[in-house]
Amino acid sequence: QQQVKQSPQSLIVQKGGISIINCAYENTAFDYFPWYQQFPGKGPALLIAIRPDVSEKKEGRFTISFNKSAKQFSLHIMDSQPGDSATYFCAASGYGGATNKLIFGTGTLLAVQP
Amino acid sequence: GAGVSQSPSNKVTEKGKDVELRCDPISGHTALYWYRQSLGQGLEFLIYFQGNSAPDKSGLPSDRFSAERTGGSVSTLTIQRTQQEDSAVYLCASSLQGNYGYTFGSGTRLTVV
């Protein structure tokens, strides 16, 4: 029940295309859903995050779509650029108890081809 | 400091030796987390410190792993009698109390030979 399942494992997108990464969770106590971006040799960096009271959040070219009833959320990268090539992790956490730390998905390696 | 600092950045050790990994969190961040990232894997939670509360050690994989946080600031992760399966990148993160926004360090890449 603590797992966050992420797909696909890897993704190749042409420059200018849309990258879509999906995640699913089981624990309804989760109330915070961030996405992290990681470049080689660096730690993950917070990209964008959403709480379950909204269905969508957009920041620049990055959008999170959230479906509370399906317990799924996704990251959309519009107009994908080669500089977006990185590993992306979804995560989830709650407040207190066993949910008070981020549980991460297994990551998606995104390659944007020029 | 401006970010989370981890040292060393790389560590090669012989099987059976003990190692200590250090994390210096962002000043003022009361929460500190250790995660492990194995090749091609996600981030595995190890341990969580929050202020003066007892740490959440639920992610430590065996009793060879321990961590402490002195003075509510610097943390040390110790792995005793290292095994080859301990080879991974060990990541530290910190956050403000009640703030879910983790800031990660660049990690320590541990290689056990």
Tab-separated table of N, CA, C and O in Angstrom, chain A residues 2-75:
chain	number	residue	atom	x	y	z
A	2	GLN	N	2.143	1.093	0.283
A	2	GLN	CA	3.035	2.232	0.289
A	2	GLN	C	3.676	2.480	-1.062
A	2	GLN	O	4.388	3.436	-1.226
A	3	GLN	N	3.411	1.610	-2.049
A	3	GLN	CA	4.094	1.730	-3.317
A	3	GLN	C	3.543	2.842	-4.183
A	3	GLN	O	2.349	3.202	-4.097
A	4	VAL	N	4.429	3.373	-5.019
A	4	VAL	CA	4.038	4.268	-6.099
A	4	VAL	C	4.568	3.625	-7.378
A	4	VAL	O	5.769	3.408	-7.499
A	5	LYS	N	3.672	3.337	-8.292
A	5	LYS	CA	4.056	2.639	-9.519
A	5	LYS	C	4.176	3.641	-10.654
A	5	LYS	O	3.242	4.417	-10.905
A	6	GLN	N	5.297	3.607	-11.364
A	6	GLN	CA	5.592	4.595	-12.402
A	6	GLN	C	5.841	3.899	-13.732
A	6	GLN	O	6.464	2.846	-13.789
A	7	SER	N	5.348	4.528	-14.791
A	7	SER	CA	5.581	4.011	-16.154
A	7	SER	C	5.578	5.168	-17.146
A	7	SER	O	4.954	6.200	-16.899
A	8	PRO	N	6.281	5.034	-18.273
A	8	PRO	CA	7.122	3.904	-18.646
A	8	PRO	C	8.483	3.983	-17.958
A	8	PRO	O	8.802	4.992	-17.340
A	9	GLN	N	9.265	2.956	-18.119
A	9	GLN	CA	10.611	2.936	-17.550
A	9	GLN	C	11.538	3.858	-18.339
A	9	GLN	O	12.439	4.476	-17.782
A	10	SER	N	11.308	3.939	-19.652
A	10	SER	CA	12.085	4.836	-20.493
A	10	SER	C	11.195	5.376	-21.600
A	10	SER	O	10.180	4.753	-21.957
A	11	LEU	N	11.604	6.522	-22.137
A	11	LEU	CA	10.757	7.221	-23.093
A	11	LEU	C	11.648	8.011	-24.043
A	11	LEU	O	12.560	8.719	-23.585
A	12	ILE	N	11.383	7.889	-25.326
A	12	ILE	CA	12.096	8.683	-26.329
A	12	ILE	C	11.077	9.552	-27.045
A	12	ILE	O	10.065	9.062	-27.544
A	13	VAL	N	11.347	10.849	-27.079
A	13	VAL	CA	10.430	11.818	-27.669
A	13	VAL	C	11.222	12.716	-28.612
A	13	VAL	O	12.383	13.043	-28.336
A	14	GLN	N	10.606	13.099	-29.686
A	14	GLN	CA	11.240	14.044	-30.596
A	14	GLN	C	11.120	15.458	-30.057
A	14	GLN	O	10.128	15.802	-29.377
A	15	LYS	N	12.109	16.279	-30.351
A	15	LYS	CA	12.062	17.688	-29.951
A	15	LYS	C	10.751	18.321	-30.411
A	15	LYS	O	10.329	18.145	-31.556
A	16	GLY	N	10.114	19.043	-29.471
A	16	GLY	CA	8.847	19.682	-29.767
A	16	GLY	C	7.635	18.821	-29.440
A	16	GLY	O	6.506	19.316	-29.436
A	17	GLY	N	7.870	17.560	-29.149
A	17	GLY	CA	6.772	16.649	-28.834
A	17	GLY	C	6.338	16.738	-27.378
A	17	GLY	O	6.873	17.518	-26.591
A	18	ILE	N	5.342	15.937	-27.034
A	18	ILE	CA	4.814	15.901	-25.666
A	18	ILE	C	5.311	14.628	-24.976
A	18	ILE	O	5.139	13.526	-25.499
A	19	SER	N	5.914	14.799	-23.802
A	19	SER	CA	6.346	13.654	-22.990
A	19	SER	C	5.302	13.435	-21.901
A	19	SER	O	4.888	14.389	-21.233
A	20	ILE	N	4.890	12.181	-21.737
A	20	ILE	CA	3.885	11.855	-20.726
A	20	ILE	C	4.385	10.701	-19.872
A	20	ILE	O	4.751	9.640	-20.393
A	21	ILE	N	4.398	10.925	-18.565
A	21	ILE	CA	4.834	9.904	-17.603
A	21	ILE	C	3.706	9.713	-16.602
A	21	ILE	O	3.130	10.694	-16.125
A	22	ASN	N	3.421	8.475	-16.286
A	22	ASN	CA	2.270	8.151	-15.452
A	22	ASN	C	2.666	7.508	-14.125
A	22	ASN	O	3.637	6.747	-14.064
A	23	CYS	N	1.892	7.797	-13.092
A	23	CYS	CA	2.096	7.169	-11.786
A	23	CYS	C	0.773	6.804	-11.148
A	23	CYS	O	-0.244	7.460	-11.410
A	24	ALA	N	0.801	5.750	-10.340
A	24	ALA	CA	-0.384	5.301	-9.630
A	24	ALA	C	-0.003	4.991	-8.182
A	24	ALA	O	1.119	4.564	-7.910
A	25	TYR	N	-0.950	5.212	-7.275
A	25	TYR	CA	-0.691	4.959	-5.863
A	25	TYR	C	-1.874	4.238	-5.248
A	25	TYR	O	-2.959	4.192	-5.844
A	26	GLU	N	-1.678	3.678	-4.059
A	26	GLU	CA	-2.742	2.947	-3.378
A	26	GLU	C	-3.210	3.635	-2.093
A	26	GLU	O	-4.384	3.603	-1.761
A	27	ASN	N	-2.279	4.262	-1.387
A	27	ASN	CA	-2.583	4.771	-0.053
A	27	ASN	C	-3.366	6.082	-0.137
A	27	ASN	O	-2.839	7.114	-0.563
A	28	THR	N	-4.616	6.074	0.270
A	28	THR	CA	-5.449	7.276	0.191
A	28	THR	C	-5.043	8.330	1.214
A	28	THR	O	-5.578	9.438	1.201
A	29	ALA	N	-4.114	8.002	2.107
A	29	ALA	CA	-3.615	8.992	3.062
A	29	ALA	C	-2.594	9.937	2.420
A	29	ALA	O	-2.258	10.968	2.999
A	30	PHE	N	-2.131	9.591	1.246
A	30	PHE	CA	-1.200	10.485	0.553
A	30	PHE	C	-1.927	11.781	0.176
A	30	PHE	O	-3.044	11.749	-0.341
A	31	ASP	N	-1.261	12.914	0.402
A	31	ASP	CA	-1.900	14.183	0.049
A	31	ASP	C	-0.935	15.165	-0.610
A	31	ASP	O	-1.210	16.358	-0.686
A	32	TYR	N	0.178	14.654	-1.079
A	32	TYR	CA	1.165	15.527	-1.718
A	32	TYR	C	1.872	14.693	-2.766
A	32	TYR	O	2.361	13.596	-2.471
A	33	PHE	N	1.897	15.214	-3.995
A	33	PHE	CA	2.394	14.427	-5.126
A	33	PHE	C	3.362	15.280	-5.950
A	33	PHE	O	2.957	16.033	-6.825
A	34	PRO	N	4.646	15.158	-5.676
A	34	PRO	CA	5.642	15.918	-6.428
A	34	PRO	C	6.280	15.108	-7.549
A	34	PRO	O	6.233	13.870	-7.561
A	35	TRP	N	6.852	15.834	-8.472
A	35	TRP	CA	7.709	15.230	-9.494
A	35	TRP	C	9.107	15.809	-9.334
A	35	TRP	O	9.266	17.013	-9.137
A	36	TYR	N	10.096	14.915	-9.448
A	36	TYR	CA	11.483	15.325	-9.354
A	36	TYR	C	12.196	15.022	-10.662
A	36	TYR	O	11.900	14.040	-11.346
A	37	GLN	N	13.165	15.871	-10.979
A	37	GLN	CA	13.986	15.733	-12.176
A	37	GLN	C	15.425	15.494	-11.728
A	37	GLN	O	15.931	16.215	-10.864
A	38	GLN	N	16.064	14.494	-12.317
A	38	GLN	CA	17.434	14.195	-11.923
A	38	GLN	C	18.329	14.086	-13.144
A	38	GLN	O	18.064	13.280	-14.034
A	39	PHE	N	19.397	14.885	-13.136
A	39	PHE	CA	20.427	14.796	-14.165
A	39	PHE	C	21.557	13.915	-13.651
A	39	PHE	O	21.759	13.801	-12.433
A	40	PRO	N	22.326	13.303	-14.570
A	40	PRO	CA	23.405	12.402	-14.139
A	40	PRO	C	24.372	13.082	-13.183
A	40	PRO	O	24.792	14.217	-13.396
A	41	GLY	N	24.692	12.379	-12.098
A	41	GLY	CA	25.649	12.896	-11.131
A	41	GLY	C	25.088	13.925	-10.168
A	41	GLY	O	25.831	14.462	-9.332
A	42	LYS	N	23.813	14.208	-10.275
A	42	LYS	CA	23.174	15.193	-9.403
A	42	LYS	C	22.075	14.533	-8.583
A	42	LYS	O	21.565	13.475	-8.936
A	43	GLY	N	21.691	15.203	-7.480
A	43	GLY	CA	20.548	14.722	-6.740
A	43	GLY	C	19.256	15.155	-7.424
A	43	GLY	O	19.257	16.080	-8.241
A	44	PRO	N	18.141	14.501	-7.124
A	44	PRO	CA	16.854	14.912	-7.697
A	44	PRO	C	16.500	16.328	-7.262
A	44	PRO	O	16.808	16.739	-6.137
A	45	ALA	N	15.860	17.059	-8.156
A	45	ALA	CA	15.423	18.423	-7.872
A	45	ALA	C	13.927	18.515	-8.086
A	45	ALA	O	13.398	17.999	-9.083
A	46	LEU	N	13.243	19.176	-7.155
A	46	LEU	CA	11.794	19.328	-7.255
A	46	LEU	C	11.424	20.110	-8.506
A	46	LEU	O	11.938	21.201	-8.746
A	47	LEU	N	10.514	19.547	-9.284
A	47	LEU	CA	10.094	20.152	-10.552
A	47	LEU	C	8.739	20.833	-10.399
A	47	LEU	O	8.567	21.997	-10.709
A	48	ILE	N	7.790	20.104	-9.910
A	48	ILE	CA	6.420	20.590	-9.758
A	48	ILE	C	5.696	19.639	-8.821
A	48	ILE	O	6.045	18.453	-8.744
A	49	ALA	N	4.702	20.145	-8.086
A	49	ALA	CA	3.982	19.304	-7.133
A	49	ALA	C	2.508	19.690	-7.108
A	49	ALA	O	2.150	20.824	-7.457
A	50	ILE	N	1.667	18.757	-6.686
A	50	ILE	CA	0.231	18.995	-6.645
A	50	ILE	C	-0.365	18.380	-5.392
A	50	ILE	O	0.187	17.389	-4.855
A	51	ARG	N	-1.456	18.958	-4.893
A	51	ARG	CA	-2.223	18.374	-3.800
A	51	ARG	C	-3.566	17.921	-4.355
A	51	ARG	O	-4.007	18.430	-5.391
A	52	PRO	N	-4.245	17.009	-3.697
A	52	PRO	CA	-5.436	16.387	-4.292
A	52	PRO	C	-6.662	17.274	-4.391
A	52	PRO	O	-7.695	16.833	-4.898
A	53	ASP	N	-6.589	18.520	-3.947
A	53	ASP	CA	-7.761	19.382	-4.049
A	53	ASP	C	-7.906	20.022	-5.427
A	53	ASP	O	-8.907	20.706	-5.694
A	54	VAL	N	-6.914	19.814	-6.299
A	54	VAL	CA	-7.013	20.312	-7.671
A	54	VAL	C	-6.722	19.168	-8.634
A	54	VAL	O	-6.056	18.198	-8.279
A	55	SER	N	-7.220	19.301	-9.861
A	55	SER	CA	-7.037	18.222	-10.835
A	55	SER	C	-5.884	18.489	-11.798
A	55	SER	O	-5.457	17.585	-12.511
A	56	GLU	N	-5.401	19.723	-11.798
A	56	GLU	CA	-4.326	20.035	-12.716
A	56	GLU	C	-3.520	21.209	-12.179
A	56	GLU	O	-4.047	22.129	-11.573
A	57	LYS	N	-2.208	21.143	-12.422
A	57	LYS	CA	-1.336	22.265	-12.077
A	57	LYS	C	-0.330	22.436	-13.196
A	57	LYS	O	0.259	21.456	-13.650
A	58	LYS	N	-0.164	23.678	-13.621
A	58	LYS	CA	0.718	23.956	-14.749
A	58	LYS	C	1.780	24.957	-14.342
A	58	LYS	O	1.482	25.975	-13.721
A	59	GLU	N	3.030	24.658	-14.705
A	59	GLU	CA	4.123	25.590	-14.503
A	59	GLU	C	4.981	25.570	-15.762
A	59	GLU	O	5.741	24.623	-16.002
A	60	GLY	N	4.812	26.615	-16.554
A	60	GLY	CA	5.550	26.666	-17.817
A	60	GLY	C	5.160	25.525	-18.732
A	60	GLY	O	3.973	25.313	-19.000
A	61	ARG	N	6.138	24.759	-19.168
A	61	ARG	CA	5.861	23.635	-20.070
A	61	ARG	C	5.477	22.356	-19.323
A	61	ARG	O	5.173	21.342	-19.960
A	62	PHE	N	5.497	22.401	-18.007
A	62	PHE	CA	5.249	21.207	-17.193
A	62	PHE	C	3.857	21.265	-16.565
A	62	PHE	O	3.474	22.273	-15.978
A	63	THR	N	3.098	20.175	-16.708
A	63	THR	CA	1.746	20.090	-16.165
A	63	THR	C	1.589	18.770	-15.434
A	63	THR	O	1.999	17.713	-15.946
A	64	ILE	N	1.000	18.824	-14.237
A	64	ILE	CA	0.583	17.606	-13.543
A	64	ILE	C	-0.926	17.491	-13.699
A	64	ILE	O	-1.661	18.444	-13.422
A	65	SER	N	-1.362	16.313	-14.116
A	65	SER	CA	-2.785	15.980	-14.119
A	65	SER	C	-3.036	14.974	-13.019
A	65	SER	O	-2.290	14.000	-12.885
A	66	PHE	N	-4.097	15.205	-12.228
A	66	PHE	CA	-4.351	14.369	-11.054
A	66	PHE	C	-5.770	13.832	-11.104
A	66	PHE	O	-6.727	14.591	-11.292
A	67	ASN	N	-5.905	12.529	-10.949
A	67	ASN	CA	-7.207	11.865	-10.937
A	67	ASN	C	-7.360	11.158	-9.598
A	67	ASN	O	-6.870	10.050	-9.405
A	68	LYS	N	-8.064	11.821	-8.667
A	68	LYS	CA	-8.165	11.298	-7.303
A	68	LYS	C	-8.932	9.984	-7.259
A	68	LYS	O	-8.546	9.058	-6.538
A	69	SER	N	-9.993	9.864	-8.019
A	69	SER	CA	-10.815	8.649	-7.952
A	69	SER	C	-10.050	7.441	-8.492
A	69	SER	O	-10.195	6.323	-7.993
A	70	ALA	N	-9.208	7.671	-9.485
A	70	ALA	CA	-8.423	6.574	-10.061
A	70	ALA	C	-7.105	6.381	-9.325
A	70	ALA	O	-6.384	5.408	-9.596
A	71	LYS	N	-6.769	7.293	-8.438
A	71	LYS	CA	-5.494	7.289	-7.720
A	71	LYS	C	-4.322	7.244	-8.696
A	71	LYS	O	-3.414	6.394	-8.609
A	72	GLN	N	-4.397	8.174	-9.649
A	72	GLN	CA	-3.354	8.266	-10.663
A	72	GLN	C	-2.983	9.729	-10.875
A	72	GLN	O	-3.819	10.625	-10.706
A	73	PHE	N	-1.740	9.967	-11.245
A	73	PHE	CA	-1.317	11.307	-11.626
A	73	PHE	C	-0.232	11.187	-12.684
A	73	PHE	O	0.447	10.150	-12.786
A	74	SER	N	-0.122	12.221	-13.481
A	74	SER	CA	0.804	12.150	-14.601
A	74	SER	C	1.506	13.491	-14.804
A	74	SER	O	0.995	14.545	-14.419
A	75	LEU	N	2.662	13.410	-15.414
A	75	LEU	CA	3.451	14.595	-15.775
A	75	LEU	C	3.436	14.716	-17.293
A	75	LEU	O	3.725	13.744	-18.004
